[in-house]
PDB file of C-alpha atoms in Angstrom:
ATOM      1  CA  MET A  14     -11.108 -13.388   8.839  1.00 83.00           C
ATOM      2  CA  THR A  15      -9.238 -15.823   7.407  1.00 91.00           C
ATOM      3  CA  THR A  16      -6.240 -17.013   7.027  1.00 93.00           C
ATOM      4  CA  ALA A  17      -6.114 -15.548   3.643  1.00 94.00           C
ATOM      5  CA  ASP A  18      -7.079 -12.162   5.032  1.00 94.00           C
ATOM      6  CA  ILE A  19      -4.883 -11.794   7.742  1.00 94.00           C
ATOM      7  CA  ILE A  20      -1.817 -12.994   5.251  1.00 95.00           C
ATOM      8  CA  ALA A  21      -3.332 -10.125   2.953  1.00 93.00           C
ATOM      9  CA  ALA A  22      -3.600  -7.662   5.960  1.00 93.00           C
ATOM     10  CA  GLY A  23       0.290  -8.365   7.401  1.00 95.00           C
ATOM     11  CA  VAL A  24       3.589  -7.101   6.796  1.00 98.00           C
ATOM     12  CA  PHE A  25       5.785  -8.956   4.533  1.00 98.00           C
ATOM     13  CA  ARG A  26       7.928  -6.484   2.763  1.00 98.00           C
ATOM     14  CA  ILE A  27      11.550  -5.853   0.860  1.00 98.00           C
ATOM     15  CA  LEU A  28      12.658  -2.269   1.941  1.00 98.00           C
ATOM     16  CA  GLU A  29      15.882  -0.410   1.020  1.00 98.00           C
ATOM     17  CA  ARG A  30      15.648   1.157   4.108  1.00 98.00           C
ATOM     18  CA  PRO A  31      17.240   0.035   7.612  1.00 98.00           C
ATOM     19  CA  ILE A  32      14.708  -2.156   9.127  1.00 98.00           C
ATOM     20  CA  THR A  33      14.589  -3.698  13.069  1.00 98.00           C
ATOM     21  CA  ALA A  34      12.890  -6.552  14.426  1.00 98.00           C
ATOM     22  CA  ASP A  35      11.014  -3.886  17.114  1.00 98.00           C
ATOM     23  CA  GLU A  36       9.177  -2.409  13.940  1.00 98.00           C
ATOM     24  CA  LEU A  37       7.424  -5.521  13.799  1.00 98.00           C
ATOM     25  CA  ILE A  38       5.795  -6.147  17.283  1.00 98.00           C
ATOM     26  CA  PRO A  39       2.633  -3.994  16.834  1.00 97.00           C
ATOM     27  CA  HIS A  40       1.873  -5.730  13.597  1.00 97.00           C
ATOM     28  CA  VAL A  41       1.663  -9.229  15.065  1.00 98.00           C
ATOM     29  CA  LEU A  42       1.219  -8.341  19.055  1.00 97.00           C
ATOM     30  CA  THR A  43      -2.560  -8.202  20.201  1.00 96.00           C
ATOM     31  CA  ASP A  44      -3.879  -8.403  23.724  1.00 97.00           C
ATOM     32  CA  ALA A  45      -4.205 -11.927  23.202  1.00 95.00           C
ATOM     33  CA  TYR A  46      -1.057 -12.868  23.245  1.00 98.00           C
ATOM     34  CA  GLY A  47       1.218 -13.113  26.267  1.00 98.00           C
ATOM     35  CA  ALA A  48       4.670 -14.147  23.775  1.00 98.00           C
ATOM     36  CA  VAL A  49       6.246 -12.508  20.936  1.00 98.00           C
ATOM     37  CA  ALA A  50       9.782 -13.890  19.700  1.00 98.00           C
ATOM     38  CA  THR A  51      11.626 -11.764  17.800  1.00 98.00           C
ATOM     39  CA  PHE A  52      14.653 -12.387  15.263  1.00 98.00           C
ATOM     40  CA  SER A  53      17.117  -9.992  13.610  1.00 98.00           C
ATOM     41  CA  GLY A  54      19.891 -11.607  11.318  1.00 97.00           C
ATOM     42  CA  THR A  55      23.055  -9.039  11.138  1.00 96.00           C
ATOM     43  CA  VAL A  56      25.708  -8.921   9.175  1.00 94.00           C
ATOM     44  CA  ARG A  57      28.977 -11.046  10.239  1.00 92.00           C
ATOM     45  CA  ASN A  58      32.527  -9.473   9.586  1.00 93.00           C
ATOM     46  CA  HIS A  59      33.871 -12.979   8.400  1.00 90.00           C
ATOM     47  CA  ALA A  60      32.356 -15.747   6.697  1.00 88.00           C
ATOM     48  CA  ARG A  61      34.303 -19.124   5.389  1.00 83.00           C
ATOM     49  CA  GLY A  62      37.555 -17.624   6.824  1.00 87.00           C
ATOM     50  CA  LYS A  63      37.192 -14.557   4.908  1.00 90.00           C
ATOM     51  CA  HIS A  64      37.216 -11.010   6.665  1.00 93.00           C
ATOM     52  CA  VAL A  65      33.827  -9.170   5.446  1.00 93.00           C
ATOM     53  CA  THR A  66      33.727  -5.596   5.044  1.00 92.00           C
ATOM     54  CA  GLY A  67      30.328  -5.268   3.498  1.00 88.00           C
ATOM     55  CA  LEU A  68      27.367  -7.100   1.956  1.00 93.00           C
ATOM     56  CA  ALA A  69      25.012  -6.063  -1.028  1.00 96.00           C
ATOM     57  CA  TYR A  70      21.886  -7.949  -0.684  1.00 96.00           C
ATOM     58  CA  GLU A  71      19.329  -8.098  -4.013  1.00 96.00           C
ATOM     59  CA  ALA A  72      16.105  -9.351  -4.239  1.00 96.00           C
ATOM     60  CA  TYR A  73      13.135  -9.999  -6.855  1.00 97.00           C
ATOM     61  CA  PRO A  74      10.980  -7.924  -4.929  1.00 97.00           C
ATOM     62  CA  GLU A  75       7.396  -8.730  -6.227  1.00 97.00           C
ATOM     63  CA  MET A  76       8.429 -12.632  -5.924  1.00 97.00           C
ATOM     64  CA  ALA A  77       9.982 -12.361  -2.837  1.00 97.00           C
ATOM     65  CA  GLU A  78       7.229 -10.739  -0.887  1.00 98.00           C
ATOM     66  CA  ALA A  79       4.807 -13.287  -2.167  1.00 97.00           C
ATOM     67  CA  GLU A  80       7.231 -16.495  -1.374  1.00 97.00           C
ATOM     68  CA  MET A  81       7.091 -14.694   2.415  1.00 98.00           C
ATOM     69  CA  ARG A  82       3.472 -14.531   2.352  1.00 98.00           C
ATOM     70  CA  LYS A  83       3.454 -18.378   1.260  1.00 97.00           C
ATOM     71  CA  ILE A  84       5.775 -18.893   4.350  1.00 98.00           C
ATOM     72  CA  ALA A  85       2.931 -17.178   6.339  1.00 98.00           C
ATOM     73  CA  ALA A  86       0.569 -19.813   5.239  1.00 98.00           C
ATOM     74  CA  GLU A  87       2.479 -22.038   6.573  1.00 98.00           C
ATOM     75  CA  VAL A  88       3.332 -20.629   9.730  1.00 98.00           C
ATOM     76  CA  TYR A  89      -0.722 -20.304  10.297  1.00 97.00           C
ATOM     77  CA  ALA A  90      -1.272 -23.917   9.291  1.00 97.00           C
ATOM     78  CA  GLN A  91       1.085 -25.350  11.614  1.00 98.00           C
ATOM     79  CA  TRP A  92       0.341 -22.822  14.400  1.00 97.00           C
ATOM     80  CA  PRO A  93      -3.300 -21.341  13.853  1.00 96.00           C
ATOM     81  CA  ASP A  94      -3.238 -18.783  16.664  1.00 96.00           C
ATOM     82  CA  CYS A  95      -0.576 -16.426  16.110  1.00 97.00           C
ATOM     83  CA  ARG A  96       0.568 -13.718  13.685  1.00 98.00           C
ATOM     84  CA  VAL A  97       3.500 -13.294  11.938  1.00 98.00           C
ATOM     85  CA  ALA A  98       5.834 -10.383  10.068  1.00 98.00           C
ATOM     86  CA  MET A  99       8.699 -10.410   7.888  1.00 98.00           C
ATOM     87  CA  LEU A 100      10.856  -7.549   6.550  1.00 98.00           C
ATOM     88  CA  HIS A 101      14.231  -7.983   3.993  1.00 98.00           C
ATOM     89  CA  ARG A 102      16.454  -5.076   3.691  1.00 98.00           C
ATOM     90  CA  ILE A 103      17.908  -4.906   0.578  1.00 97.00           C
ATOM     91  CA  GLY A 104      20.654  -2.612  -0.882  1.00 97.00           C
ATOM     92  CA  LYS A 105      24.286  -2.114   0.654  1.00 96.00           C
ATOM     93  CA  LEU A 106      25.033  -3.096   4.366  1.00 96.00           C
ATOM     94  CA  ASP A 107      27.453  -2.413   6.764  1.00 95.00           C
ATOM     95  CA  ILE A 108      29.062  -5.051   9.458  1.00 95.00           C
ATOM     96  CA  GLY A 109      26.330  -5.528  12.009  1.00 95.00           C
ATOM     97  CA  GLU A 110      23.000  -3.583  10.350  1.00 97.00           C
ATOM     98  CA  VAL A 111      20.386  -5.913  10.382  1.00 97.00           C
ATOM     99  CA  SER A 112      19.254  -7.377   6.974  1.00 97.00           C
ATOM    100  CA  VAL A 113      16.128 -10.003   8.053  1.00 97.00           C
ATOM    101  CA  ALA A 114      13.508  -9.222  10.787  1.00 98.00           C
ATOM    102  CA  ILE A 115      10.458 -11.384  11.393  1.00 98.00           C
ATOM    103  CA  ALA A 116       8.316 -11.216  14.818  1.00 98.00           C
ATOM    104  CA  VAL A 117       6.215 -13.722  15.781  1.00 98.00           C
ATOM    105  CA  ALA A 118       3.404 -13.551  18.477  1.00 98.00           C
ATOM    106  CA  THR A 119       1.378 -16.343  20.247  1.00 98.00           C
ATOM    107  CA  PRO A 120      -0.474 -16.899  23.156  1.00 98.00           C
ATOM    108  CA  HIS A 121       2.778 -19.029  25.011  1.00 97.00           C
ATOM    109  CA  ARG A 122       6.191 -18.775  24.323  1.00 97.00           C
ATOM    110  CA  LYS A 123       7.049 -21.843  23.241  1.00 98.00           C
ATOM    111  CA  GLU A 124       5.385 -21.619  19.896  1.00 98.00           C
ATOM    112  CA  SER A 125       6.586 -18.313  19.337  1.00 98.00           C
ATOM    113  CA  PHE A 126       9.905 -19.628  19.589  1.00 98.00           C
ATOM    114  CA  GLU A 127       9.112 -22.627  17.370  1.00 98.00           C
ATOM    115  CA  ALA A 128       7.300 -20.623  14.747  1.00 98.00           C
ATOM    116  CA  CYS A 129       9.717 -17.628  14.642  1.00 98.00           C
ATOM    117  CA  GLU A 130      12.493 -20.542  13.705  1.00 98.00           C
ATOM    118  CA  PHE A 131      10.267 -22.093  11.334  1.00 98.00           C
ATOM    119  CA  ALA A 132      10.092 -19.080   9.257  1.00 98.00           C
ATOM    120  CA  ILE A 133      13.160 -18.034   9.411  1.00 97.00           C
ATOM    121  CA  ASN A 134      14.514 -21.210   7.544  1.00 96.00           C
ATOM    122  CA  ARG A 135      11.584 -21.193   5.286  1.00 96.00           C
ATOM    123  CA  LEU A 136      12.857 -18.067   4.325  1.00 96.00           C
ATOM    124  CA  LYS A 137      16.400 -18.506   3.784  1.00 93.00           C
ATOM    125  CA  GLU A 138      15.436 -21.750   1.529  1.00 92.00           C
ATOM    126  CA  THR A 139      12.628 -20.045  -0.542  1.00 93.00           C
ATOM    127  CA  VAL A 140      12.915 -16.462  -0.621  1.00 95.00           C
ATOM    128  CA  PRO A 141      14.644 -15.006  -3.833  1.00 95.00           C
ATOM    129  CA  ILE A 142      17.319 -12.694  -2.204  1.00 95.00           C
ATOM    130  CA  TRP A 143      20.867 -12.951  -2.669  1.00 94.00           C
ATOM    131  CA  LYS A 144      23.978 -11.583  -0.977  1.00 94.00           C
ATOM    132  CA  LYS A 145      27.225 -10.460  -2.350  1.00 93.00           C
ATOM    133  CA  GLU A 146      29.939 -10.395   0.177  1.00 92.00           C
ATOM    134  CA  ALA A 147      32.653  -7.764  -0.245  1.00 92.00           C
ATOM    135  CA  TYR A 148      35.901  -8.222   1.347  1.00 92.00           C
ATOM    136  CA  ASP A 149      39.315  -6.779   1.450  1.00 90.00           C
ATOM    137  CA  ASP A 150      40.304  -8.402  -2.261  1.00 89.00           C
ATOM    138  CA  GLY A 151      37.076  -8.368  -3.883  1.00 90.00           C
ATOM    139  CA  GLU A 152      33.557  -9.846  -3.908  1.00 91.00           C
ATOM    140  CA  VAL A 153      31.573 -12.792  -4.631  1.00 88.00           C
ATOM    141  CA  TRP A 154      28.000 -13.548  -4.859  1.00 88.00           C
ATOM    142  CA  VAL A 155      27.342 -16.352  -2.161  1.00 86.00           C
ATOM    143  CA  GLU A 156      25.223 -18.884  -2.790  1.00 73.00           C
ATOM    144  CA  GLY A 157      23.248 -20.837  -0.600  1.00 68.00           C
ATOM    145  CA  VAL A 158      20.138 -23.432  -1.201  1.00 66.00           C
ATOM    146  CA  ALA A 159      18.454 -23.906  -4.449  1.00 69.00           C
ATOM    147  CA  PRO A 160      14.747 -23.481  -4.249  1.00 75.00           C
ATOM    148  CA  SER A 161      13.240 -26.329  -6.589  1.00 66.00           C
ATOM    149  CA  ALA A 162      10.013 -25.961  -8.256  1.00 62.00           C
ATOM    150  CA  GLU A 163       9.107 -28.297  -6.152  1.00 55.00           C
ATOM    151  CA  GLY A 164      10.410 -28.069  -2.745  1.00 51.00           C
ATOM    152  CA  ALA A 165       9.665 -24.380  -2.908  1.00 52.00           C
ATOM    153  CA  SER A 166       6.374 -23.925  -1.976  1.00 45.00           C
ATOM    154  CA  ALA A 167       5.538 -27.535  -0.629  1.00 40.00           C
ATOM    155  CA  GLY A 168       6.868 -26.876   2.990  1.00 39.00           C
ATOM    156  CA  SER A 169       9.743 -28.945   4.665  1.00 36.00           C
ATOM    157  CA  ALA A 170       8.105 -29.167   8.367  1.00 33.00           C
TER     158      ALA A 170
ATOM    159  CA  MET B  25       4.775 -21.146 -39.059  1.00 60.00           C
ATOM    160  CA  ALA B  26       3.554 -19.950 -35.733  1.00 76.00           C
ATOM    161  CA  GLU B  27       4.626 -16.360 -35.003  1.00 91.00           C
ATOM    162  CA  THR B  28       6.923 -15.508 -32.261  1.00 96.00           C
ATOM    163  CA  PHE B  29       5.907 -13.690 -29.040  1.00 97.00           C
ATOM    164  CA  SER B  30       7.388 -11.691 -26.421  1.00 98.00           C
ATOM    165  CA  VAL B  31       8.535 -12.737 -22.812  1.00 98.00           C
ATOM    166  CA  THR B  32       9.964 -10.548 -20.038  1.00 98.00           C
ATOM    167  CA  VAL B  33      12.893 -11.888 -18.677  1.00 98.00           C
ATOM    168  CA  ARG B  34      14.010 -10.413 -14.988  1.00 97.00           C
ATOM    169  CA  LEU B  35      17.450 -10.495 -13.697  1.00 95.00           C
ATOM    170  CA  PHE B  36      19.332 -10.748 -10.857  1.00 94.00           C
ATOM    171  CA  ALA B  37      22.533 -11.321  -9.358  1.00 92.00           C
ATOM    172  CA  VAL B  38      24.853 -12.817 -11.858  1.00 89.00           C
ATOM    173  CA  PHE B  39      22.720 -12.840 -13.998  1.00 92.00           C
ATOM    174  CA  ARG B  40      22.120  -9.459 -13.776  1.00 93.00           C
ATOM    175  CA  GLU B  41      25.916  -8.685 -13.880  1.00 91.00           C
ATOM    176  CA  ALA B  42      26.459 -10.732 -16.742  1.00 89.00           C
ATOM    177  CA  LEU B  43      24.021  -9.126 -19.227  1.00 91.00           C
ATOM    178  CA  GLY B  44      24.313  -5.949 -18.284  1.00 92.00           C
ATOM    179  CA  ALA B  45      20.511  -5.476 -17.651  1.00 94.00           C
ATOM    180  CA  SER B  46      17.950  -5.791 -14.762  1.00 96.00           C
ATOM    181  CA  ALA B  47      15.153  -6.795 -17.199  1.00 97.00           C
ATOM    182  CA  LEU B  48      14.950  -7.492 -21.077  1.00 96.00           C
ATOM    183  CA  THR B  49      12.045  -8.496 -23.269  1.00 97.00           C
ATOM    184  CA  ARG B  50      12.834 -11.244 -25.413  1.00 96.00           C
ATOM    185  CA  GLU B  51      11.304 -13.342 -28.602  1.00 97.00           C
ATOM    186  CA  VAL B  52      10.276 -16.503 -28.703  1.00 97.00           C
ATOM    187  CA  ALA B  53       9.133 -19.165 -30.903  1.00 97.00           C
ATOM    188  CA  PRO B  54       6.133 -21.347 -29.626  1.00 97.00           C
ATOM    189  CA  GLY B  55       6.746 -24.151 -27.561  1.00 97.00           C
ATOM    190  CA  THR B  56      10.073 -22.599 -26.085  1.00 97.00           C
ATOM    191  CA  THR B  57      10.665 -24.009 -22.269  1.00 97.00           C
ATOM    192  CA  VAL B  58      11.891 -21.483 -19.512  1.00 97.00           C
ATOM    193  CA  GLY B  59      15.318 -23.761 -19.378  1.00 95.00           C
ATOM    194  CA  GLY B  60      15.462 -23.759 -23.113  1.00 96.00           C
ATOM    195  CA  LEU B  61      15.659 -19.764 -23.352  1.00 96.00           C
ATOM    196  CA  LEU B  62      17.846 -19.960 -20.497  1.00 95.00           C
ATOM    197  CA  ALA B  63      20.058 -21.810 -23.044  1.00 93.00           C
ATOM    198  CA  GLN B  64      20.005 -19.712 -25.456  1.00 94.00           C
ATOM    199  CA  LEU B  65      20.950 -16.799 -23.272  1.00 93.00           C
ATOM    200  CA  ILE B  66      23.982 -18.506 -22.305  1.00 91.00           C
ATOM    201  CA  ALA B  67      24.998 -19.292 -25.923  1.00 91.00           C
ATOM    202  CA  GLU B  68      25.077 -15.932 -26.771  1.00 91.00           C
ATOM    203  CA  HIS B  69      26.627 -14.927 -23.223  1.00 88.00           C
ATOM    204  CA  PRO B  70      29.932 -16.433 -22.355  1.00 82.00           C
ATOM    205  CA  GLY B  71      29.819 -14.615 -19.220  1.00 81.00           C
ATOM    206  CA  LEU B  72      27.263 -17.181 -18.047  1.00 84.00           C
ATOM    207  CA  ASP B  73      28.857 -20.413 -18.527  1.00 79.00           C
ATOM    208  CA  GLY B  74      28.085 -22.726 -15.783  1.00 75.00           C
ATOM    209  CA  ALA B  75      25.070 -20.193 -14.307  1.00 75.00           C
ATOM    210  CA  GLU B  76      22.480 -22.971 -15.364  1.00 73.00           C
ATOM    211  CA  LYS B  77      24.127 -25.668 -13.223  1.00 75.00           C
ATOM    212  CA  ALA B  78      22.405 -24.842  -9.664  1.00 79.00           C
ATOM    213  CA  VAL B  79      19.744 -22.335 -11.058  1.00 90.00           C
ATOM    214  CA  SER B  80      15.718 -22.340 -10.574  1.00 92.00           C
ATOM    215  CA  PHE B  81      13.029 -20.633 -12.743  1.00 95.00           C
ATOM    216  CA  SER B  82      10.106 -18.824 -12.285  1.00 97.00           C
ATOM    217  CA  VAL B  83       7.722 -18.119 -14.587  1.00 98.00           C
ATOM    218  CA  ASN B  84       5.073 -14.959 -13.420  1.00 98.00           C
ATOM    219  CA  ARG B  85       6.525 -14.916  -9.995  1.00 97.00           C
ATOM    220  CA  VAL B  86       6.192 -18.569  -8.978  1.00 96.00           C
ATOM    221  CA  TYR B  87       8.823 -21.122  -8.726  1.00 95.00           C
ATOM    222  CA  ALA B  88       8.877 -23.404 -12.127  1.00 96.00           C
ATOM    223  CA  SER B  89      10.453 -26.281 -13.729  1.00 95.00           C
ATOM    224  CA  ALA B  90      13.079 -25.909 -16.393  1.00 95.00           C
ATOM    225  CA  GLU B  91      10.215 -27.501 -18.956  1.00 96.00           C
ATOM    226  CA  THR B  92       7.766 -25.023 -18.491  1.00 97.00           C
ATOM    227  CA  VAL B  93       6.649 -24.157 -21.645  1.00 98.00           C
ATOM    228  CA  LEU B  94       6.722 -20.143 -21.825  1.00 98.00           C
ATOM    229  CA  GLN B  95       3.583 -18.198 -22.924  1.00 97.00           C
ATOM    230  CA  ALA B  96       2.992 -14.635 -24.518  1.00 97.00           C
ATOM    231  CA  GLY B  97       3.687 -11.978 -21.880  1.00 97.00           C
ATOM    232  CA  ASP B  98       5.492 -14.366 -19.349  1.00 98.00           C
ATOM    233  CA  GLU B  99       7.514 -12.876 -16.611  1.00 98.00           C
ATOM    234  CA  VAL B 100      10.254 -15.456 -16.762  1.00 98.00           C
ATOM    235  CA  ALA B 101      13.354 -15.409 -13.653  1.00 97.00           C
ATOM    236  CA  PHE B 102      16.223 -17.357 -13.586  1.00 94.00           C
ATOM    237  CA  ILE B 103      16.509 -17.644 -10.027  1.00 92.00           C
ATOM    238  CA  PRO B 104      20.413 -18.312  -9.037  1.00 86.00           C
ATOM    239  CA  PRO B 105      20.493 -20.332  -5.477  1.00 81.00           C
ATOM    240  CA  VAL B 106      19.318 -17.461  -2.637  1.00 77.00           C
ATOM    241  CA  SER B 107      21.121 -16.573  -0.161  1.00 65.00           C
ATOM    242  CA  GLY B 108      20.640 -19.086   2.099  1.00 57.00           C
ATOM    243  CA  GLY B 109      22.698 -19.421   5.400  1.00 48.00           C
ATOM    244  CA  GLN B 110      24.525 -22.096   6.137  1.00 42.00           C
ATOM    245  CA  LEU B 111      21.988 -25.079   5.860  1.00 37.00           C
ATOM    246  CA  SER B 112      22.605 -28.390   5.482  1.00 33.00           C
ATOM    247  CA  HIS B 113      22.929 -27.942   1.778  1.00 33.00           C
ATOM    248  CA  GLY B 114      26.322 -26.293   2.451  1.00 31.00           C
ATOM    249  CA  GLU B 115      27.208 -23.457   0.408  1.00 33.00           C
ATOM    250  CA  ARG B 116      28.967 -22.507  -2.821  1.00 33.00           C
ATOM    251  CA  GLN B 117      30.944 -19.679  -4.547  1.00 34.00           C
ATOM    252  CA  MET B 118      30.466 -18.777  -8.081  1.00 34.00           C
ATOM    253  CA  SER B 119      32.941 -15.095  -8.652  1.00 32.00           C
ATOM    254  CA  SER B 120      30.968 -12.556 -10.313  1.00 31.00           C
ATOM    255  CA  ARG B 121      34.320 -10.690 -11.463  1.00 30.00           C
ATOM    256  CA  ARG B 122      34.834 -11.223 -15.589  1.00 28.00           C
TER     257      ARG B 122
END
């Protein structure tokens, strides 16, 4: 299979239901791999000194999934022998729920950690997803990184 | 005079709330850029004041520069800074309450 085929067959989804990193493992693990690193991003109860009561995520779903596939292409360029999958949940989430899940399988553990960290860092830079934090006294769209036409698809590694 | 044509605008986060819609169809003149279309919308919607400061653009679901000239049938979106996380870029806040 070519890298394009692997990415086309991969799991890169924006979902409006609870997600887990474990559900990605069957999509990345084969008998040739000896390591799976997973990352789960969860909703924290505090941010910037305020008590957070809940979060709502919104995405540009078609573009977000396309950007995830671009990140996968970057991962495969750096770690040719691996499999990666990513999910991001949208809608209202409670404290402690999983908002983003990534799994990377590789022959040995070192590369799985490295590729997983790379993938989550890139996801937070380029994938068009926004979060609105709810506090006891209101709610705010939290702004993070401004993607650029140049940097968004060029990679930062 | 060249005729106008329509583009689709997808609206998210602060843009969706300020315009009260998640998408709209818009007639634009030939030569209109993505940034120019945003300037038009900001002029029409005071709730968007300042929204252009950190925004990125996409055309047909690919990041694009503000100078990108629109074509008939394009799908445009204004991309506020993505939810990020605590990277070195830091975080800013924009109140969504009006």
